[in-house]
PDB file of C-alpha atoms in Angstrom:
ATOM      1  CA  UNK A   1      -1.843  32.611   2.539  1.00  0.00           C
ATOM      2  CA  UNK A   2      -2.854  31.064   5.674  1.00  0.00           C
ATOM      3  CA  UNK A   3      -1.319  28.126   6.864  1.00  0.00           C
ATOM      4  CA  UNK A   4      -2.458  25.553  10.112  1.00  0.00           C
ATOM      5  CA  UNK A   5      -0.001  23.179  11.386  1.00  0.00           C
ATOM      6  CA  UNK A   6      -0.460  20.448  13.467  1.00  0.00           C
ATOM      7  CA  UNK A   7       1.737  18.038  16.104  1.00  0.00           C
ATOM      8  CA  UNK A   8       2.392  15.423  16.396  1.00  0.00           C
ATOM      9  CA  UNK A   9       2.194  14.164  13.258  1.00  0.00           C
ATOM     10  CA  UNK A  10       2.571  10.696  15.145  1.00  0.00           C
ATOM     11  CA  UNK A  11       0.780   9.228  18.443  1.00  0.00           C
ATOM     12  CA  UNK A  12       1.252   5.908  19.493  1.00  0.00           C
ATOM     13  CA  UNK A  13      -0.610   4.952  22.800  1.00  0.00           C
ATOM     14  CA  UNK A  14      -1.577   2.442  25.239  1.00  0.00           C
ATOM     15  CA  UNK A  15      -4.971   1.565  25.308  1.00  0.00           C
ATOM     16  CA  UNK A  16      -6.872   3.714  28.296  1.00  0.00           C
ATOM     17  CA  UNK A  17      -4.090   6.195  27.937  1.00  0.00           C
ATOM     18  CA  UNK A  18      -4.679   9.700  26.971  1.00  0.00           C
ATOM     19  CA  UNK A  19      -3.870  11.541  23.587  1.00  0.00           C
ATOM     20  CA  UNK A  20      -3.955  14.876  22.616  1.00  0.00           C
ATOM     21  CA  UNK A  21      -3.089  17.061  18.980  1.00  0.00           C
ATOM     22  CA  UNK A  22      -2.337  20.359  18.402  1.00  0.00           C
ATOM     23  CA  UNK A  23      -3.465  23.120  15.862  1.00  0.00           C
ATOM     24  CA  UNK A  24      -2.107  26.746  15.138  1.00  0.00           C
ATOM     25  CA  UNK A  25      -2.495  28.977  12.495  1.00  0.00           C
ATOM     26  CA  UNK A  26      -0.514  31.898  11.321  1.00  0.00           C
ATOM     27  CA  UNK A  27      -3.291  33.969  11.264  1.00  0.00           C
ATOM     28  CA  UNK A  28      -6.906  34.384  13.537  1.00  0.00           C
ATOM     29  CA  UNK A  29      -9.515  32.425  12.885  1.00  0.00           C
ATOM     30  CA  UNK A  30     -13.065  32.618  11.734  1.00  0.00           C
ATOM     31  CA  UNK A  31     -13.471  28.903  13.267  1.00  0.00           C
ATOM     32  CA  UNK A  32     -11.748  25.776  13.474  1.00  0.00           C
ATOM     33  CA  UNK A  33     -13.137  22.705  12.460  1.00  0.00           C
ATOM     34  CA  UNK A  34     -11.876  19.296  13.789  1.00  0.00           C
ATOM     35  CA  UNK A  35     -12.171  15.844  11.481  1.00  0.00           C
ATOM     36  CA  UNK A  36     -11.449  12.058  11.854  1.00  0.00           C
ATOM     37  CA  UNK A  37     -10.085   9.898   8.828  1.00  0.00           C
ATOM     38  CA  UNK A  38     -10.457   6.078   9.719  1.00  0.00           C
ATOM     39  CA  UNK A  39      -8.151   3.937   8.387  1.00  0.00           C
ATOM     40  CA  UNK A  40      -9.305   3.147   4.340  1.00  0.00           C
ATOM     41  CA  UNK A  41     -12.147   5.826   5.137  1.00  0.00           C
ATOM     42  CA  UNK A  42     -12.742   9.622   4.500  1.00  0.00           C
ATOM     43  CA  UNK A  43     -12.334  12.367   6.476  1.00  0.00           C
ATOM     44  CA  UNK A  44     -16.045  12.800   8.581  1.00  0.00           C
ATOM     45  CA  UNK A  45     -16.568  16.242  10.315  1.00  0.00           C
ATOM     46  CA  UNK A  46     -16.842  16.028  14.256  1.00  0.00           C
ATOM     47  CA  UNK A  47     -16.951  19.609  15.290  1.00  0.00           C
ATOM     48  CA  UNK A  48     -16.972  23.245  14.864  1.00  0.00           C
ATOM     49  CA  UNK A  49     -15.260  25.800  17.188  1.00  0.00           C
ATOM     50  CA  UNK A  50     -16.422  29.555  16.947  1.00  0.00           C
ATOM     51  CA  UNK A  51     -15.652  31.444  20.227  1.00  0.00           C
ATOM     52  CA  UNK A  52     -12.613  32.620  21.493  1.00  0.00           C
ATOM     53  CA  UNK A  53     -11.635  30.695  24.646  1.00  0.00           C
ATOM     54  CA  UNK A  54     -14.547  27.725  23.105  1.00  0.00           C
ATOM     55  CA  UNK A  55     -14.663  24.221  24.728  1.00  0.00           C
ATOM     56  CA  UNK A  56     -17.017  21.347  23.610  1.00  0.00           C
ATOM     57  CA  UNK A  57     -17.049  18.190  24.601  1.00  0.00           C
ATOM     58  CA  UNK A  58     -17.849  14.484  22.798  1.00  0.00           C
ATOM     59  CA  UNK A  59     -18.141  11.918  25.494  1.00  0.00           C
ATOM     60  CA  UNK A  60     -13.898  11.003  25.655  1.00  0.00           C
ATOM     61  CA  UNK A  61     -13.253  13.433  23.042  1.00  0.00           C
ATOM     62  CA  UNK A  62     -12.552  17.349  24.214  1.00  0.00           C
ATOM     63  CA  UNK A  63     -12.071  20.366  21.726  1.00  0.00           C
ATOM     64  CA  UNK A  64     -10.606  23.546  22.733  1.00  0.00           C
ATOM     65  CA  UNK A  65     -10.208  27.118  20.687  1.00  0.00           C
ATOM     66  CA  UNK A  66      -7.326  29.372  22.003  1.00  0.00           C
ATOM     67  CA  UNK A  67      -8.210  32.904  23.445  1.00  0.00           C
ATOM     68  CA  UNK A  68      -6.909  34.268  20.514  1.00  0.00           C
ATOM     69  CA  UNK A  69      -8.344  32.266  17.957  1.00  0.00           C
ATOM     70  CA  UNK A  70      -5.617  30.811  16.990  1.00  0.00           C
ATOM     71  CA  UNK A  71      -4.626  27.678  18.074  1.00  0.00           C
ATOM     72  CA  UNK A  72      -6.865  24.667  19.143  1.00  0.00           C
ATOM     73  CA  UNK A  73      -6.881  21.290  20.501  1.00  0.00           C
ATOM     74  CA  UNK A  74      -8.641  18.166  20.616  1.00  0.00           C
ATOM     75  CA  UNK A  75      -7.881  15.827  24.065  1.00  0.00           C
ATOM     76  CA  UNK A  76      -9.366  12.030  23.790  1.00  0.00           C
ATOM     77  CA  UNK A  77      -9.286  10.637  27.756  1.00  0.00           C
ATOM     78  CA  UNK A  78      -8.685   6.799  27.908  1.00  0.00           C
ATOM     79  CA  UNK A  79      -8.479   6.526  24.733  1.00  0.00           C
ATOM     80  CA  UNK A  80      -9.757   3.191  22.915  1.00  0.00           C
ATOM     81  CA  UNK A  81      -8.700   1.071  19.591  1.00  0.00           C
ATOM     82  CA  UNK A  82     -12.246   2.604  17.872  1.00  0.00           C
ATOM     83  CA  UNK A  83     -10.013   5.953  18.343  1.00  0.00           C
ATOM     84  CA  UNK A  84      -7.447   4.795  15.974  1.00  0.00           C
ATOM     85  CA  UNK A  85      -7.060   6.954  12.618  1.00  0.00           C
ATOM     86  CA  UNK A  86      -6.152  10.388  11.751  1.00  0.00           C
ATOM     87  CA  UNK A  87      -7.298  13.652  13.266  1.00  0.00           C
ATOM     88  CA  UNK A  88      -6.769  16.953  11.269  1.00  0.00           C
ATOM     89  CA  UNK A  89      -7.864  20.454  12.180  1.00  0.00           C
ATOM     90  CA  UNK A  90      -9.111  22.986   9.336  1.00  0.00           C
ATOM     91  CA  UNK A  91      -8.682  26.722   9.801  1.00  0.00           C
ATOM     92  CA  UNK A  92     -11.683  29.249   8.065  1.00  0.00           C
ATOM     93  CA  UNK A  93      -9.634  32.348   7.347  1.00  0.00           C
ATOM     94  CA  UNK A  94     -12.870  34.536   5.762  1.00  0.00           C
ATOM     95  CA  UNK A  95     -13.872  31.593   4.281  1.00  0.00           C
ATOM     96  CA  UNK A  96     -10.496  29.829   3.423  1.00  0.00           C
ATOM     97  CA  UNK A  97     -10.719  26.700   4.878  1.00  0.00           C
ATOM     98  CA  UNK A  98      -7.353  24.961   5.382  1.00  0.00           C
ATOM     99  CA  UNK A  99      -6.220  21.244   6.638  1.00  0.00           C
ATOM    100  CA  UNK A 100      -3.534  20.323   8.561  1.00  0.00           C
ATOM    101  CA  UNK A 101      -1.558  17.707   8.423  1.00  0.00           C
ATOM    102  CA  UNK A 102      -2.982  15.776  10.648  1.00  0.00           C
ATOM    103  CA  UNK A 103      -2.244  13.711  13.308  1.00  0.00           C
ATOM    104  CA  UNK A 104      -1.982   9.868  13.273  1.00  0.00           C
ATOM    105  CA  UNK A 105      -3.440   7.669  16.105  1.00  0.00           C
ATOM    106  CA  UNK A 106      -2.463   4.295  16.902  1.00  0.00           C
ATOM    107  CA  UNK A 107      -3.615   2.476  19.506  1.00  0.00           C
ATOM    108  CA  UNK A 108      -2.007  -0.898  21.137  1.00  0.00           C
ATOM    109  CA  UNK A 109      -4.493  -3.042  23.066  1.00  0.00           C
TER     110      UNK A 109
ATOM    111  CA  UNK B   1     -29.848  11.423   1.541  1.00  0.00           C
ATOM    112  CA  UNK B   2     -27.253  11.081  -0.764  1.00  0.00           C
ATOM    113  CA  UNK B   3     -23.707  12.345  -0.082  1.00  0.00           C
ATOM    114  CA  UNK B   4     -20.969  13.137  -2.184  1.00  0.00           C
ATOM    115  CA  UNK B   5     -20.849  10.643  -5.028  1.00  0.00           C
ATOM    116  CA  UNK B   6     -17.285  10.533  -6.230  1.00  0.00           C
ATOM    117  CA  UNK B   7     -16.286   7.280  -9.556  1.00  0.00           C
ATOM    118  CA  UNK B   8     -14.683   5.496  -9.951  1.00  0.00           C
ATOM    119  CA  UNK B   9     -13.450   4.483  -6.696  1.00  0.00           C
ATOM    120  CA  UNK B  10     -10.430   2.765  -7.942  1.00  0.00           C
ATOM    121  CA  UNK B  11      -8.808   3.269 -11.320  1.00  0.00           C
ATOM    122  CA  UNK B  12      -5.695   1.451 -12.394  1.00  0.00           C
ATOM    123  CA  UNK B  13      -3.738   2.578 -16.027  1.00  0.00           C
ATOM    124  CA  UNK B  14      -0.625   2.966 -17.501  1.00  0.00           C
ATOM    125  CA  UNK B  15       1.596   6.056 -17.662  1.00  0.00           C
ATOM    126  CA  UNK B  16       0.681   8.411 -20.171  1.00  0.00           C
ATOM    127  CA  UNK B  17      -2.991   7.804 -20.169  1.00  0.00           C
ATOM    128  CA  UNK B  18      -5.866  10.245 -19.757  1.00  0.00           C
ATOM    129  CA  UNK B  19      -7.553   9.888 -16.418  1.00  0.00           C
ATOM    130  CA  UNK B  20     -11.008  11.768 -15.358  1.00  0.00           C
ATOM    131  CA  UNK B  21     -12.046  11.346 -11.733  1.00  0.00           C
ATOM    132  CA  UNK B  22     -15.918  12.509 -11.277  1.00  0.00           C
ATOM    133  CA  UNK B  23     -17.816  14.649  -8.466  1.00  0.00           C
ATOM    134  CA  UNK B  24     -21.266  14.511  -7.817  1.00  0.00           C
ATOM    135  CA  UNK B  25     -21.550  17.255  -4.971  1.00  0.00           C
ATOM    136  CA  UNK B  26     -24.354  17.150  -2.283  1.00  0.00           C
ATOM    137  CA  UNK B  27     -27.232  18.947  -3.590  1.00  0.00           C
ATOM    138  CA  UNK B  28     -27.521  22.959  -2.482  1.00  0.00           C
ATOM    139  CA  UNK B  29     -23.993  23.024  -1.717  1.00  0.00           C
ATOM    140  CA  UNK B  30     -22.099  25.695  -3.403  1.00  0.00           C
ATOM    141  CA  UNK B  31     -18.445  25.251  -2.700  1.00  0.00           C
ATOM    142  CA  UNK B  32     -16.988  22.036  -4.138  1.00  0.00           C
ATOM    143  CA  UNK B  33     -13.187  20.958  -3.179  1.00  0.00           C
ATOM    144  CA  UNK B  34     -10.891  18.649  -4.795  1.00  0.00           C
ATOM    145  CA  UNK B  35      -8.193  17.005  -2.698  1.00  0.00           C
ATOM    146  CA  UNK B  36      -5.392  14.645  -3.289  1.00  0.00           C
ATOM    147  CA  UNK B  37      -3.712  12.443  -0.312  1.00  0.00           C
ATOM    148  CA  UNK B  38      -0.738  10.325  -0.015  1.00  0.00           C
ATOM    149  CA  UNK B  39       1.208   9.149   3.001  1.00  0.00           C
ATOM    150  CA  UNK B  40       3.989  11.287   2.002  1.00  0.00           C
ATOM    151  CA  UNK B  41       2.347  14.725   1.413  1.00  0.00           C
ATOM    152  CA  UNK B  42      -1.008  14.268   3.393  1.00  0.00           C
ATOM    153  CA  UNK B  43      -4.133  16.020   2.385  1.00  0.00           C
ATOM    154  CA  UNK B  44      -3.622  18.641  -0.331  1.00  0.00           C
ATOM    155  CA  UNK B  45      -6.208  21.015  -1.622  1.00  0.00           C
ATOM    156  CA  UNK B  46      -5.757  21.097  -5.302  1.00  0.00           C
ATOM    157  CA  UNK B  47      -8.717  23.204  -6.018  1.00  0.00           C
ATOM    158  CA  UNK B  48     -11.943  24.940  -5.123  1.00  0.00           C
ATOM    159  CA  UNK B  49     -15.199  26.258  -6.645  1.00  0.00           C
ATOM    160  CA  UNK B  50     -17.918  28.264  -5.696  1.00  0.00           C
ATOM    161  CA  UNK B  51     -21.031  28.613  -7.817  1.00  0.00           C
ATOM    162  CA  UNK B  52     -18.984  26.151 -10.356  1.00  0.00           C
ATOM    163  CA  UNK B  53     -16.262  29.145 -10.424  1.00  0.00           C
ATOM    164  CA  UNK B  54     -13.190  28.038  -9.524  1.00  0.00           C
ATOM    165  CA  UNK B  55     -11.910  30.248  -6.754  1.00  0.00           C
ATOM    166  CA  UNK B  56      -8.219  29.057  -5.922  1.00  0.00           C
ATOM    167  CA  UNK B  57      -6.479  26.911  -7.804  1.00  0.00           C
ATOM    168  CA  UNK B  58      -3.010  27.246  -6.626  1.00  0.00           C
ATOM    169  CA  UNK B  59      -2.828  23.543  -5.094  1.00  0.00           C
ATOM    170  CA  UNK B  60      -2.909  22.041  -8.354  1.00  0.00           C
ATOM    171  CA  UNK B  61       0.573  20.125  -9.125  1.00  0.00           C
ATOM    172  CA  UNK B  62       1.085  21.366 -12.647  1.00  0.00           C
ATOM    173  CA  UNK B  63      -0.635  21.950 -15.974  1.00  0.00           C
ATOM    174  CA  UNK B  64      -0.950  18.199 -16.308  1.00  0.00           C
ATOM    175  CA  UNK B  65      -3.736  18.775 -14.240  1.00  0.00           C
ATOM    176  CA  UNK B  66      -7.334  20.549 -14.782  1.00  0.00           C
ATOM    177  CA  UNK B  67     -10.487  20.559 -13.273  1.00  0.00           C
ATOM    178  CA  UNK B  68     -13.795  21.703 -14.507  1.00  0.00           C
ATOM    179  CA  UNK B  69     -17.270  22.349 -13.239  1.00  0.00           C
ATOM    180  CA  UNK B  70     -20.049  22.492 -15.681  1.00  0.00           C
ATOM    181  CA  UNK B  71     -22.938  22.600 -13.338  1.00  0.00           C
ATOM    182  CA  UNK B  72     -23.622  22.941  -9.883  1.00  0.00           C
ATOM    183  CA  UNK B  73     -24.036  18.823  -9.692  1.00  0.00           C
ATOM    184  CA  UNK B  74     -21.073  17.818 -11.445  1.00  0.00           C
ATOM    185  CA  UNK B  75     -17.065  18.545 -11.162  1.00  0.00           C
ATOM    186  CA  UNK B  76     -14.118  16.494 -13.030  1.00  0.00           C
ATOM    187  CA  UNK B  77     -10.307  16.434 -12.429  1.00  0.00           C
ATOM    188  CA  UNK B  78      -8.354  15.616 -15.326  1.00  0.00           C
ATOM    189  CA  UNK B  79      -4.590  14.255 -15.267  1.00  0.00           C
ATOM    190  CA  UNK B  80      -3.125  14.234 -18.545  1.00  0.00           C
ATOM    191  CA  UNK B  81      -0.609  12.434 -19.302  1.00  0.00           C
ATOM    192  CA  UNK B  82      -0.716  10.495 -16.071  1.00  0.00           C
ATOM    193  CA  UNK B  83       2.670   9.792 -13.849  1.00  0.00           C
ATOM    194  CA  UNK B  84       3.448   7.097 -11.461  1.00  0.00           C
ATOM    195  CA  UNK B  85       3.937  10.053  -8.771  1.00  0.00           C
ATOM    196  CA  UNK B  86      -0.163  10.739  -9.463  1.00  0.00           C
ATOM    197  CA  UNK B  87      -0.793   7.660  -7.812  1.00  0.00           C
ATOM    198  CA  UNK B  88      -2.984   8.464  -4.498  1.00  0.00           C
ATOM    199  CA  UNK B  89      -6.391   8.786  -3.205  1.00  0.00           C
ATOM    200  CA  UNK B  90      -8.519  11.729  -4.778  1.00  0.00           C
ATOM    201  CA  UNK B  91     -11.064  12.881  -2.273  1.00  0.00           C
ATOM    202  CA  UNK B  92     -13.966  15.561  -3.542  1.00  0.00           C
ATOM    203  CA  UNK B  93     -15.959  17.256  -0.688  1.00  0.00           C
ATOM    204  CA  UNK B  94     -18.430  19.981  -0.633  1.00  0.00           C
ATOM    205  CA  UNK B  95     -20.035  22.065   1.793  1.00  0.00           C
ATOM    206  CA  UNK B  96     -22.666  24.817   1.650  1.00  0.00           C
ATOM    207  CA  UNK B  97     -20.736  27.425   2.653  1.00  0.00           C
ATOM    208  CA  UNK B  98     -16.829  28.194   2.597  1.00  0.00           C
ATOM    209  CA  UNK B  99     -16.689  28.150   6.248  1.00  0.00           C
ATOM    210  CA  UNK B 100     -19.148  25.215   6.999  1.00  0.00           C
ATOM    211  CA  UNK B 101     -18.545  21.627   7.356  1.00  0.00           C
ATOM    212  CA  UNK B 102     -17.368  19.603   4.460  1.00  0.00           C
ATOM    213  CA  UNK B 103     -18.304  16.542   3.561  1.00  0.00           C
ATOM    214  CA  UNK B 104     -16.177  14.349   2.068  1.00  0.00           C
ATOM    215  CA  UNK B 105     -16.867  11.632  -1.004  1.00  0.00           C
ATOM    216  CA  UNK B 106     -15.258   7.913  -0.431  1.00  0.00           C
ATOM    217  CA  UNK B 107     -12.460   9.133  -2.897  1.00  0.00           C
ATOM    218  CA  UNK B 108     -10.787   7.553  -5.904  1.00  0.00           C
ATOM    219  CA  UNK B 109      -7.534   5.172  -5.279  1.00  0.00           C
ATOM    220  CA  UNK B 110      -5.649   5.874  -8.207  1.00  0.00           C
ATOM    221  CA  UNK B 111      -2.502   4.436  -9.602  1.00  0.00           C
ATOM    222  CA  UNK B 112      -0.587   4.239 -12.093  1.00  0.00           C
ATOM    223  CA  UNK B 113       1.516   2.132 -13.658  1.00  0.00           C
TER     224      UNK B 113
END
């Protein structure tokens, strides 16, 4: 079956530096989906990436989808301590939708 | 609007012991995902349904475990006998399509002693 990995499965940054995690899959993509697990919380949905090539952007936060649908990533500029938790991808495979590992962020004020 | 209503939220027994964790999925939703995370493994998909069918259920640990889904409003995951290593947070999530957005429940914290 498909698999999506992710890196780092660490980040530790400065405050107002900038982070970045990396998804690919084994296989192309229908989509990739991008989610944020606060500390204690659940994992909430941010985004959806369909398009080859795809970029979107969330104020700090920027999501990319490789050309060939199979690798994304999602870029937070300056990031702050409200960033802290952890990010995880999920790659739709015909509708198999698989997590990552995901990657935690900590941030030091 | 009500989201995914997962109970309890924490549940503490002994080894051996029965434990049901319960699903309420969003209403309309027809795929329905149960998920188990710990620090050391991360996020696991144990299993998913669609239209109460379950469709994969190759993440679950081992036949200790079983899940069920009666109706399209209500899932449970049974562990039976319970282990100490079954200790971690349950999440159940649903979505209305297998390659929309799921949303996730506040999960069960589960331990055992």
């Amino acid at each position: 079956g498909q698999q999506v990995m992710q890196i780092p499965q660490y980040q530790h940054v400065q405050e107002g530096e900038d982070f970045t995690t990396y998804c690919n899959s084994s296989t192309t993509l229908s989509n990739i989906q991008w989610y944020k697990q606060r500390p204690g919380g659940h994992p909430v949905f941010l985004i959806q990436l369909v398009k080859s090539g795809e970029v979107k952007k969330q104020k700090r936060l920027t999501f990319q989808f490789g050309e060939a649908k199979k690798n994304s990533s999602l870029h937070i500029t300056a990031t702050q301590t409200t960033d802290v938790g952890t990010y995880f991808c999920a790659g739709d495979n015909n509708n198999d939708m698989r997590f990552g590992a995901g990657t935690r962020l900590t941030v030091k004020p | 609007d009500a989201g995914v209503i997962q109970s309890p939220r924490h549940e503490v027994t002994e080894m051996g012991q029965e434990v049901t964790l319960r699903c309420k999925p969003i209403s309309g939703h027809d795929y329905l995902f149960w998920y188990r995370q710990t620090m050391m493994r991360g996020l696991e998909l144990l299993i998913y349904f669609n239209n109460n069918v379950p469709i994969d259920d190759s993440g679950m640990p081992e036949d200790r475990f079983s899940a069920k889904m009666p109706n399209a409003s209500f899932s449970t995951l049974k562990i039976q006998p319970s282990e100490p290593r079954d200790s971690a947070v349950y999440f159940c999530a649903s979505s209305p399509s297998g390659y929309q957005p799921q949303h996730f429940g506040d999960g069960t914290r589960l331990s055992i002693l």
